[in-house]
Amino acid sequence: MRVAFLGLGNMGRPMALNLRKAGHDVRGFDPAPEAAQGFAQAGGTTAPDAVAAVAGAQAVVTMLPAGKHVRAAYLDAGGILAHAPGALLIDSSTIDVGTAREVAAAAAAAGFDMVDAPVSGGVGGAEAATLTFMAGGTGAAFARAEPLLRAMGRNIVHAGEAGAGQAAKLCNNMLLGIGMIGAAEALVLADRLGLERQKLFDIVKSSSGANWSLTNYCPAPGPVPTAPSNRDYVPGFAVNLMLKDLTLAQEAAAGSGAATPLGAHAARLYAALAESGEGPRDFSVIYRWLAAAARDAVH
Ligand code: NAD
């Protein structure tokens, strides 16, 4: 299939390469020269601009930083809706539900099939083609998108109508952000009480307090050798990206009237962590930050 791929950053580049590996004719575009060069150096074909990339494409995949980039890429005069007639549209960026629905409505009005299909699994999952995709859109759009998503991921879920993929992503990441703080706080308290970290880990992993952040991604060095905590919190999933997702979740909560007090507090804690200079590190660095903090400084 002729596929245009817009956004060849940390996630988009390996995703586009996996589509290529699956036999698709991929044409990539990214306005950042280093991103475009990275794709070309890995064997990918690049286009000089978005219009050239999407011309004649049967499918267009976008992996862009935020809602404003997605709106511009699809709706601007030089954008996808104007230049890729009939193409299947897949937006895998993490963006606000409102923009996802707005772009999907414009696409539907112009006769396009579109899914919002944000991902979970990070750069490692993008490289290994093991991402989870949560897709929102009509059944027909999802059926068209699924084979392409399968070339980039392992767990492909149709979450519901347009915007449902973004809704699922925001709920998951709000829970992840809260869960990571919970795991970090338990480890900090254990340290201060003189309880050996490995003992706490061994007990909690098969007890009612177990959560993914502790058992698969332990924020304190030691118990999970593959976790970023053992390599000075090189991401992984950066604090800045977690803060972005928690902020989107808070916007969604405010817009829908959902009570999410822990989500709000988690957003404040990650904002303080980012302000302390840890934004580019893995979000599990919240353990080290809390371990160094005095109780009254963060309550
Ligand atoms: P990134 O900043 O590395 O890449 C985004 C790329 O989009 C950049 O290279 C930028 O130049 C390009 N871009 C901007 N406007 C464009 C346009 N109009 N046309 C083409 N390209 C354009 O970001 P990333 O880490 O690859 O993340 C992409 C998206 O995936 C974000 O929405 C992010 O929240 C989400 N996400 C990231 C991760 C992760 O671990 N990095 C995990 C899950 C989801």
mmCIF file of C-alpha atoms and ligand atoms in Angstrom:
data_model
loop_
_atom_site.group_PDB
_atom_site.id
_atom_site.type_symbol
_atom_site.label_atom_id
_atom_site.label_comp_id
_atom_site.label_asym_id
_atom_site.label_seq_id
_atom_site.Cartn_x
_atom_site.Cartn_y
_atom_site.Cartn_z
ATOM 1 C CA MET A 1 0.000 0.000 0.000
ATOM 2 C CA ARG A 2 1.187 3.579 -0.640
ATOM 3 C CA VAL A 3 1.467 5.127 2.816
ATOM 4 C CA ALA A 4 2.392 8.706 3.733
ATOM 5 C CA PHE A 5 3.894 9.107 7.209
ATOM 6 C CA LEU A 6 4.022 12.606 8.729
ATOM 7 C CA GLY A 7 6.128 13.085 11.864
ATOM 8 C CA LEU A 8 9.371 11.093 11.904
ATOM 9 C CA GLY A 9 10.413 11.820 15.505
ATOM 10 C CA ASN A 10 11.280 9.405 18.308
ATOM 11 C CA MET A 11 8.101 7.380 17.776
ATOM 12 C CA GLY A 12 7.236 8.057 14.139
ATOM 13 C CA ARG A 13 10.585 7.023 12.667
ATOM 14 C CA PRO A 14 10.569 3.432 13.982
ATOM 15 C CA MET A 15 6.824 3.112 13.272
ATOM 16 C CA ALA A 16 7.307 4.214 9.663
ATOM 17 C CA LEU A 17 10.239 1.827 9.310
ATOM 18 C CA ASN A 18 8.066 -1.048 10.527
ATOM 19 C CA LEU A 19 5.439 -0.224 7.894
ATOM 20 C CA ARG A 20 8.221 -0.308 5.321
ATOM 21 C CA LYS A 21 9.482 -3.622 6.684
ATOM 22 C CA ALA A 22 5.951 -5.024 6.281
ATOM 23 C CA GLY A 23 6.176 -4.280 2.558
ATOM 24 C CA HIS A 24 4.379 -0.948 2.299
ATOM 25 C CA ASP A 25 5.603 1.826 0.027
ATOM 26 C CA VAL A 26 6.177 4.524 2.668
ATOM 27 C CA ARG A 27 6.863 8.178 1.921
ATOM 28 C CA GLY A 28 7.815 10.158 5.036
ATOM 29 C CA PHE A 29 7.861 13.865 5.807
ATOM 30 C CA ASP A 30 9.101 15.865 8.775
ATOM 31 C CA PRO A 31 9.946 19.598 8.730
ATOM 32 C CA ALA A 32 12.817 18.989 11.186
ATOM 33 C CA PRO A 33 15.841 18.131 9.013
ATOM 34 C CA GLU A 34 17.406 15.786 11.575
ATOM 35 C CA ALA A 35 14.183 13.759 11.832
ATOM 36 C CA ALA A 36 13.864 13.451 8.045
ATOM 37 C CA GLN A 37 17.543 12.559 7.731
ATOM 38 C CA GLY A 38 17.241 9.911 10.443
ATOM 39 C CA PHE A 39 14.482 8.204 8.473
ATOM 40 C CA ALA A 40 16.401 8.471 5.180
ATOM 41 C CA GLN A 41 19.576 7.104 6.769
ATOM 42 C CA ALA A 42 17.632 4.072 7.978
ATOM 43 C CA GLY A 43 16.575 3.407 4.378
ATOM 44 C CA GLY A 44 13.293 5.345 4.271
ATOM 45 C CA THR A 45 12.063 7.523 1.404
ATOM 46 C CA THR A 46 11.315 11.143 2.283
ATOM 47 C CA ALA A 47 9.281 13.828 0.519
ATOM 48 C CA PRO A 48 10.195 17.548 0.423
ATOM 49 C CA ASP A 49 6.852 18.626 1.915
ATOM 50 C CA ALA A 50 3.574 17.264 3.242
ATOM 51 C CA VAL A 51 1.723 17.742 -0.043
ATOM 52 C CA ALA A 52 4.308 15.665 -1.935
ATOM 53 C CA ALA A 53 4.236 13.011 0.787
ATOM 54 C CA VAL A 54 0.451 12.514 0.738
ATOM 55 C CA ALA A 55 -0.152 12.874 -3.018
ATOM 56 C CA GLY A 56 -1.495 9.550 -4.277
ATOM 57 C CA ALA A 57 -1.318 7.910 -0.833
ATOM 58 C CA GLN A 58 -3.856 5.199 0.042
ATOM 59 C CA ALA A 59 -3.254 5.788 3.736
ATOM 60 C CA VAL A 60 -1.818 8.653 5.784
ATOM 61 C CA VAL A 61 -0.387 8.137 9.288
ATOM 62 C CA THR A 62 0.467 11.105 11.521
ATOM 63 C CA MET A 63 2.633 11.009 14.677
ATOM 64 C CA LEU A 64 2.871 14.642 15.780
ATOM 65 C CA PRO A 65 3.646 16.471 19.029
ATOM 66 C CA ALA A 66 0.261 18.011 19.986
ATOM 67 C CA GLY A 67 -3.283 18.942 18.941
ATOM 68 C CA LYS A 68 -2.331 22.167 17.146
ATOM 69 C CA HIS A 69 0.065 20.270 14.864
ATOM 70 C CA VAL A 70 -2.615 17.682 14.098
ATOM 71 C CA ARG A 71 -5.246 20.309 13.321
ATOM 72 C CA ALA A 72 -2.853 22.141 10.974
ATOM 73 C CA ALA A 73 -1.623 18.952 9.275
ATOM 74 C CA TYR A 74 -5.176 17.831 8.436
ATOM 75 C CA LEU A 75 -7.177 21.043 8.042
ATOM 76 C CA ASP A 76 -4.819 23.681 6.586
ATOM 77 C CA ALA A 77 -5.102 24.555 2.905
ATOM 78 C CA GLY A 78 -1.861 22.636 2.223
ATOM 79 C CA GLY A 79 -3.021 19.801 4.459
ATOM 80 C CA ILE A 80 -4.079 16.190 4.236
ATOM 81 C CA LEU A 81 -7.825 16.616 3.649
ATOM 82 C CA ALA A 82 -7.120 18.844 0.659
ATOM 83 C CA HIS A 83 -4.442 16.655 -0.905
ATOM 84 C CA ALA A 84 -5.072 12.973 -0.116
ATOM 85 C CA PRO A 85 -8.541 12.214 -1.537
ATOM 86 C CA GLY A 86 -9.889 8.814 -0.535
ATOM 87 C CA ALA A 87 -6.970 7.938 1.730
ATOM 88 C CA LEU A 88 -7.472 6.168 5.036
ATOM 89 C CA LEU A 89 -6.403 8.553 7.822
ATOM 90 C CA ILE A 90 -4.735 7.414 11.063
ATOM 91 C CA ASP A 91 -3.621 9.879 13.732
ATOM 92 C CA SER A 92 -1.455 8.180 16.356
ATOM 93 C CA SER A 93 -0.379 11.361 18.183
ATOM 94 C CA THR A 94 -1.504 11.856 21.789
ATOM 95 C CA ILE A 95 -3.791 14.896 21.699
ATOM 96 C CA ASP A 96 -6.877 16.340 23.399
ATOM 97 C CA VAL A 97 -10.185 14.594 22.780
ATOM 98 C CA GLY A 98 -11.809 17.819 21.482
ATOM 99 C CA THR A 99 -9.291 18.297 18.668
ATOM 100 C CA ALA A 100 -9.451 14.589 17.790
ATOM 101 C CA ARG A 101 -13.242 14.820 17.428
ATOM 102 C CA GLU A 102 -13.053 18.095 15.486
ATOM 103 C CA VAL A 103 -10.553 16.733 12.954
ATOM 104 C CA ALA A 104 -12.475 13.437 12.663
ATOM 105 C CA ALA A 105 -15.717 15.331 11.989
ATOM 106 C CA ALA A 106 -14.065 17.423 9.258
ATOM 107 C CA ALA A 107 -12.591 14.260 7.736
ATOM 108 C CA ALA A 108 -15.969 12.481 7.799
ATOM 109 C CA ALA A 109 -17.687 15.495 6.225
ATOM 110 C CA ALA A 110 -15.127 15.344 3.403
ATOM 111 C CA GLY A 111 -15.785 11.609 2.891
ATOM 112 C CA PHE A 112 -12.674 10.180 4.595
ATOM 113 C CA ASP A 113 -12.390 7.160 6.885
ATOM 114 C CA MET A 114 -10.361 8.236 9.934
ATOM 115 C CA VAL A 115 -9.276 6.756 13.253
ATOM 116 C CA ASP A 116 -7.575 8.375 16.214
ATOM 117 C CA ALA A 117 -5.152 5.631 17.262
ATOM 118 C CA PRO A 118 -2.805 6.780 20.037
ATOM 119 C CA VAL A 119 -0.271 4.299 21.369
ATOM 120 C CA SER A 120 1.141 2.903 24.551
ATOM 121 C CA GLY A 121 4.531 1.220 24.696
ATOM 122 C CA GLY A 122 7.029 4.030 24.127
ATOM 123 C CA VAL A 123 10.027 4.112 21.814
ATOM 124 C CA GLY A 124 10.942 0.504 22.690
ATOM 125 C CA GLY A 125 7.474 -0.674 21.664
ATOM 126 C CA ALA A 126 7.642 1.409 18.481
ATOM 127 C CA GLU A 127 10.982 -0.166 17.522
ATOM 128 C CA ALA A 128 9.873 -3.712 18.319
ATOM 129 C CA ALA A 129 6.437 -3.260 16.670
ATOM 130 C CA THR A 130 4.779 -4.247 19.958
ATOM 131 C CA LEU A 131 2.780 -1.050 20.581
ATOM 132 C CA THR A 132 -0.737 -1.097 21.955
ATOM 133 C CA PHE A 133 -3.086 0.926 19.717
ATOM 134 C CA MET A 134 -6.384 2.244 21.091
ATOM 135 C CA ALA A 135 -8.479 3.306 18.151
ATOM 136 C CA GLY A 136 -11.532 5.526 17.857
ATOM 137 C CA GLY A 137 -13.694 5.704 14.730
ATOM 138 C CA THR A 138 -16.373 3.861 12.807
ATOM 139 C CA GLY A 139 -16.245 0.085 12.447
ATOM 140 C CA ALA A 140 -15.496 0.509 8.739
ATOM 141 C CA ALA A 141 -12.574 2.881 9.407
ATOM 142 C CA PHE A 142 -11.188 0.556 12.066
ATOM 143 C CA ALA A 143 -11.421 -2.457 9.746
ATOM 144 C CA ARG A 144 -9.406 -0.587 7.117
ATOM 145 C CA ALA A 145 -6.831 0.608 9.671
ATOM 146 C CA GLU A 146 -6.270 -2.647 11.530
ATOM 147 C CA PRO A 147 -3.832 -4.320 9.088
ATOM 148 C CA LEU A 148 -1.596 -1.235 9.087
ATOM 149 C CA LEU A 149 -1.742 -0.936 12.875
ATOM 150 C CA ARG A 150 -0.831 -4.615 13.135
ATOM 151 C CA ALA A 151 2.420 -3.932 11.252
ATOM 152 C CA MET A 152 3.379 -1.471 14.024
ATOM 153 C CA GLY A 153 1.828 -3.005 17.119
ATOM 154 C CA ARG A 154 0.654 -6.133 18.874
ATOM 155 C CA ASN A 155 -2.450 -5.236 20.859
ATOM 156 C CA ILE A 156 -4.987 -3.409 18.666
ATOM 157 C CA VAL A 157 -8.212 -2.356 20.377
ATOM 158 C CA HIS A 158 -11.247 -0.651 18.855
ATOM 159 C CA ALA A 159 -12.179 1.635 21.774
ATOM 160 C CA GLY A 160 -15.316 3.205 20.263
ATOM 161 C CA GLU A 161 -16.306 6.150 18.078
ATOM 162 C CA ALA A 162 -14.078 9.084 17.090
ATOM 163 C CA GLY A 163 -12.105 10.395 20.080
ATOM 164 C CA ALA A 164 -12.453 7.142 22.065
ATOM 165 C CA GLY A 165 -8.816 6.232 21.382
ATOM 166 C CA GLN A 166 -7.627 9.509 22.906
ATOM 167 C CA ALA A 167 -10.041 9.084 25.821
ATOM 168 C CA ALA A 168 -8.595 5.613 26.539
ATOM 169 C CA LYS A 169 -5.048 6.915 26.285
ATOM 170 C CA LEU A 170 -5.685 9.782 28.734
ATOM 171 C CA CYS A 171 -7.413 7.491 31.251
ATOM 172 C CA ASN A 172 -4.575 4.940 31.040
ATOM 173 C CA ASN A 173 -1.833 7.510 31.447
ATOM 174 C CA MET A 174 -3.579 9.302 34.298
ATOM 175 C CA LEU A 175 -3.727 5.936 36.074
ATOM 176 C CA LEU A 176 -0.061 5.280 35.220
ATOM 177 C CA GLY A 177 0.991 8.678 36.572
ATOM 178 C CA ILE A 178 -0.917 8.160 39.811
ATOM 179 C CA GLY A 179 0.248 4.531 40.108
ATOM 180 C CA MET A 180 3.896 5.514 39.707
ATOM 181 C CA ILE A 181 3.627 8.066 42.505
ATOM 182 C CA GLY A 182 1.989 5.421 44.710
ATOM 183 C CA ALA A 183 4.801 2.943 44.055
ATOM 184 C CA ALA A 184 7.433 5.636 44.685
ATOM 185 C CA GLU A 185 5.805 6.743 47.943
ATOM 186 C CA ALA A 186 5.659 3.172 49.271
ATOM 187 C CA LEU A 187 9.364 2.729 48.453
ATOM 188 C CA VAL A 188 10.283 6.061 50.080
ATOM 189 C CA LEU A 189 8.357 5.187 53.231
ATOM 190 C CA ALA A 190 9.954 1.721 53.364
ATOM 191 C CA ASP A 191 13.424 3.308 53.084
ATOM 192 C CA ARG A 192 12.692 5.700 55.936
ATOM 193 C CA LEU A 193 11.293 2.866 58.092
ATOM 194 C CA GLY A 194 14.410 0.762 57.519
ATOM 195 C CA LEU A 195 12.535 -1.899 55.516
ATOM 196 C CA GLU A 196 14.732 -3.480 52.867
ATOM 197 C CA ARG A 197 13.623 -2.431 49.386
ATOM 198 C CA GLN A 198 13.871 -5.917 47.902
ATOM 199 C CA LYS A 199 11.773 -7.346 50.758
ATOM 200 C CA LEU A 200 9.039 -4.772 50.172
ATOM 201 C CA PHE A 201 9.139 -5.540 46.444
ATOM 202 C CA ASP A 202 8.902 -9.314 46.972
ATOM 203 C CA ILE A 203 5.963 -8.927 49.353
ATOM 204 C CA VAL A 204 3.982 -6.317 47.411
ATOM 205 C CA LYS A 205 4.352 -7.961 44.002
ATOM 206 C CA SER A 206 2.083 -10.786 45.169
ATOM 207 C CA SER A 207 -0.046 -8.691 47.527
ATOM 208 C CA SER A 208 -3.016 -6.390 47.110
ATOM 209 C CA GLY A 209 -0.846 -3.284 46.653
ATOM 210 C CA ALA A 210 0.861 -4.590 43.489
ATOM 211 C CA ASN A 211 0.795 -2.304 40.477
ATOM 212 C CA TRP A 212 2.544 -2.227 37.095
ATOM 213 C CA SER A 213 4.793 0.690 38.030
ATOM 214 C CA LEU A 214 6.249 -1.266 40.922
ATOM 215 C CA THR A 215 6.396 -4.783 39.499
ATOM 216 C CA ASN A 216 7.466 -4.031 35.897
ATOM 217 C CA TYR A 217 9.124 -0.634 36.125
ATOM 218 C CA CYS A 218 10.289 -0.287 39.732
ATOM 219 C CA PRO A 219 11.179 3.402 40.280
ATOM 220 C CA ALA A 220 13.879 2.551 42.849
ATOM 221 C CA PRO A 221 17.110 0.914 41.610
ATOM 222 C CA GLY A 222 17.532 -2.823 42.155
ATOM 223 C CA PRO A 223 14.422 -5.012 41.997
ATOM 224 C CA VAL A 224 13.698 -4.689 38.233
ATOM 225 C CA PRO A 225 17.039 -4.734 36.337
ATOM 226 C CA THR A 226 15.549 -3.437 33.062
ATOM 227 C CA ALA A 227 13.894 -0.392 34.696
ATOM 228 C CA PRO A 228 15.189 3.152 33.951
ATOM 229 C CA SER A 229 15.948 3.541 37.686
ATOM 230 C CA ASN A 230 19.048 1.396 37.067
ATOM 231 C CA ARG A 231 20.411 3.714 34.360
ATOM 232 C CA ASP A 232 20.096 7.136 35.963
ATOM 233 C CA TYR A 233 16.515 7.458 34.719
ATOM 234 C CA VAL A 234 17.314 7.708 31.023
ATOM 235 C CA PRO A 235 13.830 7.456 29.380
ATOM 236 C CA GLY A 236 11.738 5.410 28.820
ATOM 237 C CA PHE A 237 8.921 7.839 29.102
ATOM 238 C CA ALA A 238 10.007 11.366 29.955
ATOM 239 C CA VAL A 239 8.572 13.445 32.804
ATOM 240 C CA ASN A 240 7.665 16.098 30.209
ATOM 241 C CA LEU A 241 5.531 13.600 28.250
ATOM 242 C CA MET A 242 3.809 12.370 31.427
ATOM 243 C CA LEU A 243 3.104 15.981 32.354
ATOM 244 C CA LYS A 244 1.653 16.573 28.885
ATOM 245 C CA ASP A 245 -0.697 13.590 29.245
ATOM 246 C CA LEU A 246 -1.751 14.484 32.800
ATOM 247 C CA THR A 247 -2.488 18.035 31.645
ATOM 248 C CA LEU A 248 -4.625 16.681 28.793
ATOM 249 C CA ALA A 249 -6.424 14.418 31.283
ATOM 250 C CA GLN A 250 -7.130 17.411 33.542
ATOM 251 C CA GLU A 251 -8.479 19.398 30.580
ATOM 252 C CA ALA A 252 -10.715 16.441 29.718
ATOM 253 C CA ALA A 253 -11.840 16.132 33.342
ATOM 254 C CA ALA A 254 -12.673 19.846 33.497
ATOM 255 C CA GLY A 255 -14.540 19.697 30.180
ATOM 256 C CA SER A 256 -16.582 16.638 31.136
ATOM 257 C CA GLY A 257 -17.156 17.387 34.825
ATOM 258 C CA ALA A 258 -15.290 14.256 36.029
ATOM 259 C CA ALA A 259 -13.889 14.401 39.576
ATOM 260 C CA THR A 260 -10.203 13.405 39.386
ATOM 261 C CA PRO A 261 -8.538 14.833 42.506
ATOM 262 C CA LEU A 262 -5.588 12.415 42.425
ATOM 263 C CA GLY A 263 -5.068 13.087 38.716
ATOM 264 C CA ALA A 264 -4.948 16.813 39.501
ATOM 265 C CA HIS A 265 -2.434 16.293 42.300
ATOM 266 C CA ALA A 266 -0.323 13.995 40.131
ATOM 267 C CA ALA A 267 -0.192 16.727 37.466
ATOM 268 C CA ARG A 268 1.012 19.232 40.082
ATOM 269 C CA LEU A 269 3.725 16.863 41.340
ATOM 270 C CA TYR A 270 5.053 16.119 37.830
ATOM 271 C CA ALA A 271 4.990 19.865 37.067
ATOM 272 C CA ALA A 272 7.134 20.505 40.153
ATOM 273 C CA LEU A 273 9.436 17.640 39.107
ATOM 274 C CA ALA A 274 9.820 19.148 35.626
ATOM 275 C CA GLU A 275 10.490 22.592 37.136
ATOM 276 C CA SER A 276 13.265 21.065 39.225
ATOM 277 C CA GLY A 277 15.072 20.250 35.955
ATOM 278 C CA GLU A 278 14.096 16.569 35.633
ATOM 279 C CA GLY A 279 11.764 17.021 32.627
ATOM 280 C CA PRO A 280 13.860 15.016 30.159
ATOM 281 C CA ARG A 281 14.423 12.089 32.571
ATOM 282 C CA ASP A 282 12.169 9.061 32.879
ATOM 283 C CA PHE A 283 8.998 9.758 34.865
ATOM 284 C CA SER A 284 9.973 7.129 37.456
ATOM 285 C CA VAL A 285 12.581 9.654 38.697
ATOM 286 C CA ILE A 286 9.736 10.857 40.911
ATOM 287 C CA TYR A 287 11.009 8.223 43.362
ATOM 288 C CA ARG A 288 14.446 9.895 43.641
ATOM 289 C CA TRP A 289 12.814 13.333 43.930
ATOM 290 C CA LEU A 290 10.479 12.198 46.713
ATOM 291 C CA ALA A 291 13.277 10.294 48.459
ATOM 292 C CA ALA A 292 15.299 13.508 48.628
ATOM 293 C CA ALA A 293 12.369 15.700 49.693
ATOM 294 C CA ALA A 294 11.275 16.451 53.220
ATOM 295 C CA ARG A 295 7.661 15.565 54.058
ATOM 296 C CA ASP A 296 6.411 19.124 54.412
ATOM 297 C CA ALA A 297 7.954 20.257 51.104
ATOM 298 C CA VAL A 298 5.601 18.196 48.936
ATOM 299 C CA HIS A 299 2.403 17.833 50.970
HETATM 300 P P1 NAD B 1 8.895 13.936 18.654
HETATM 301 O O1 NAD B 1 8.889 15.364 19.058
HETATM 302 O O2 NAD B 1 10.158 13.140 18.757
HETATM 303 O O3 NAD B 1 8.364 13.801 17.128
HETATM 304 C C1 NAD B 1 7.342 14.566 16.571
HETATM 305 C C2 NAD B 1 7.787 14.987 15.191
HETATM 306 O O4 NAD B 1 6.701 15.609 14.494
HETATM 307 C C3 NAD B 1 8.932 16.004 15.192
HETATM 308 O O5 NAD B 1 10.050 15.449 14.519
HETATM 309 C C4 NAD B 1 8.350 17.218 14.474
HETATM 310 O O6 NAD B 1 9.305 17.909 13.681
HETATM 311 C C5 NAD B 1 7.290 16.552 13.622
HETATM 312 N N1 NAD B 1 6.269 17.447 13.068
HETATM 313 C C6 NAD B 1 5.686 18.543 13.631
HETATM 314 N N2 NAD B 1 4.783 19.081 12.792
HETATM 315 C C7 NAD B 1 4.780 18.305 11.657
HETATM 316 C C8 NAD B 1 4.038 18.326 10.439
HETATM 317 N N3 NAD B 1 3.117 19.261 10.192
HETATM 318 N N4 NAD B 1 4.292 17.371 9.526
HETATM 319 C C9 NAD B 1 5.214 16.425 9.752
HETATM 320 N N5 NAD B 1 5.931 16.329 10.889
HETATM 321 C C10 NAD B 1 5.714 17.265 11.836
HETATM 322 O O7 NAD B 1 7.732 13.246 19.514
HETATM 323 P P2 NAD B 1 7.508 11.667 19.770
HETATM 324 O O8 NAD B 1 8.187 11.267 21.046
HETATM 325 O O9 NAD B 1 7.787 10.928 18.514
HETATM 326 O O10 NAD B 1 5.944 11.652 20.067
HETATM 327 C C11 NAD B 1 4.975 11.809 19.045
HETATM 328 C C12 NAD B 1 3.605 11.663 19.658
HETATM 329 O O11 NAD B 1 3.496 10.390 20.289
HETATM 330 C C13 NAD B 1 3.282 12.713 20.735
HETATM 331 O O12 NAD B 1 1.938 13.089 20.606
HETATM 332 C C14 NAD B 1 3.538 11.957 22.037
HETATM 333 O O13 NAD B 1 2.774 12.462 23.112
HETATM 334 C C15 NAD B 1 3.112 10.548 21.640
HETATM 335 N N6 NAD B 1 3.728 9.459 22.416
HETATM 336 C C16 NAD B 1 5.061 9.463 22.674
HETATM 337 C C17 NAD B 1 5.618 8.415 23.391
HETATM 338 C C18 NAD B 1 7.097 8.378 23.699
HETATM 339 O O14 NAD B 1 7.513 7.564 24.531
HETATM 340 N N7 NAD B 1 7.932 9.215 23.065
HETATM 341 C C19 NAD B 1 4.819 7.361 23.844
HETATM 342 C C20 NAD B 1 3.442 7.353 23.515
HETATM 343 C C21 NAD B 1 2.915 8.420 22.802
#
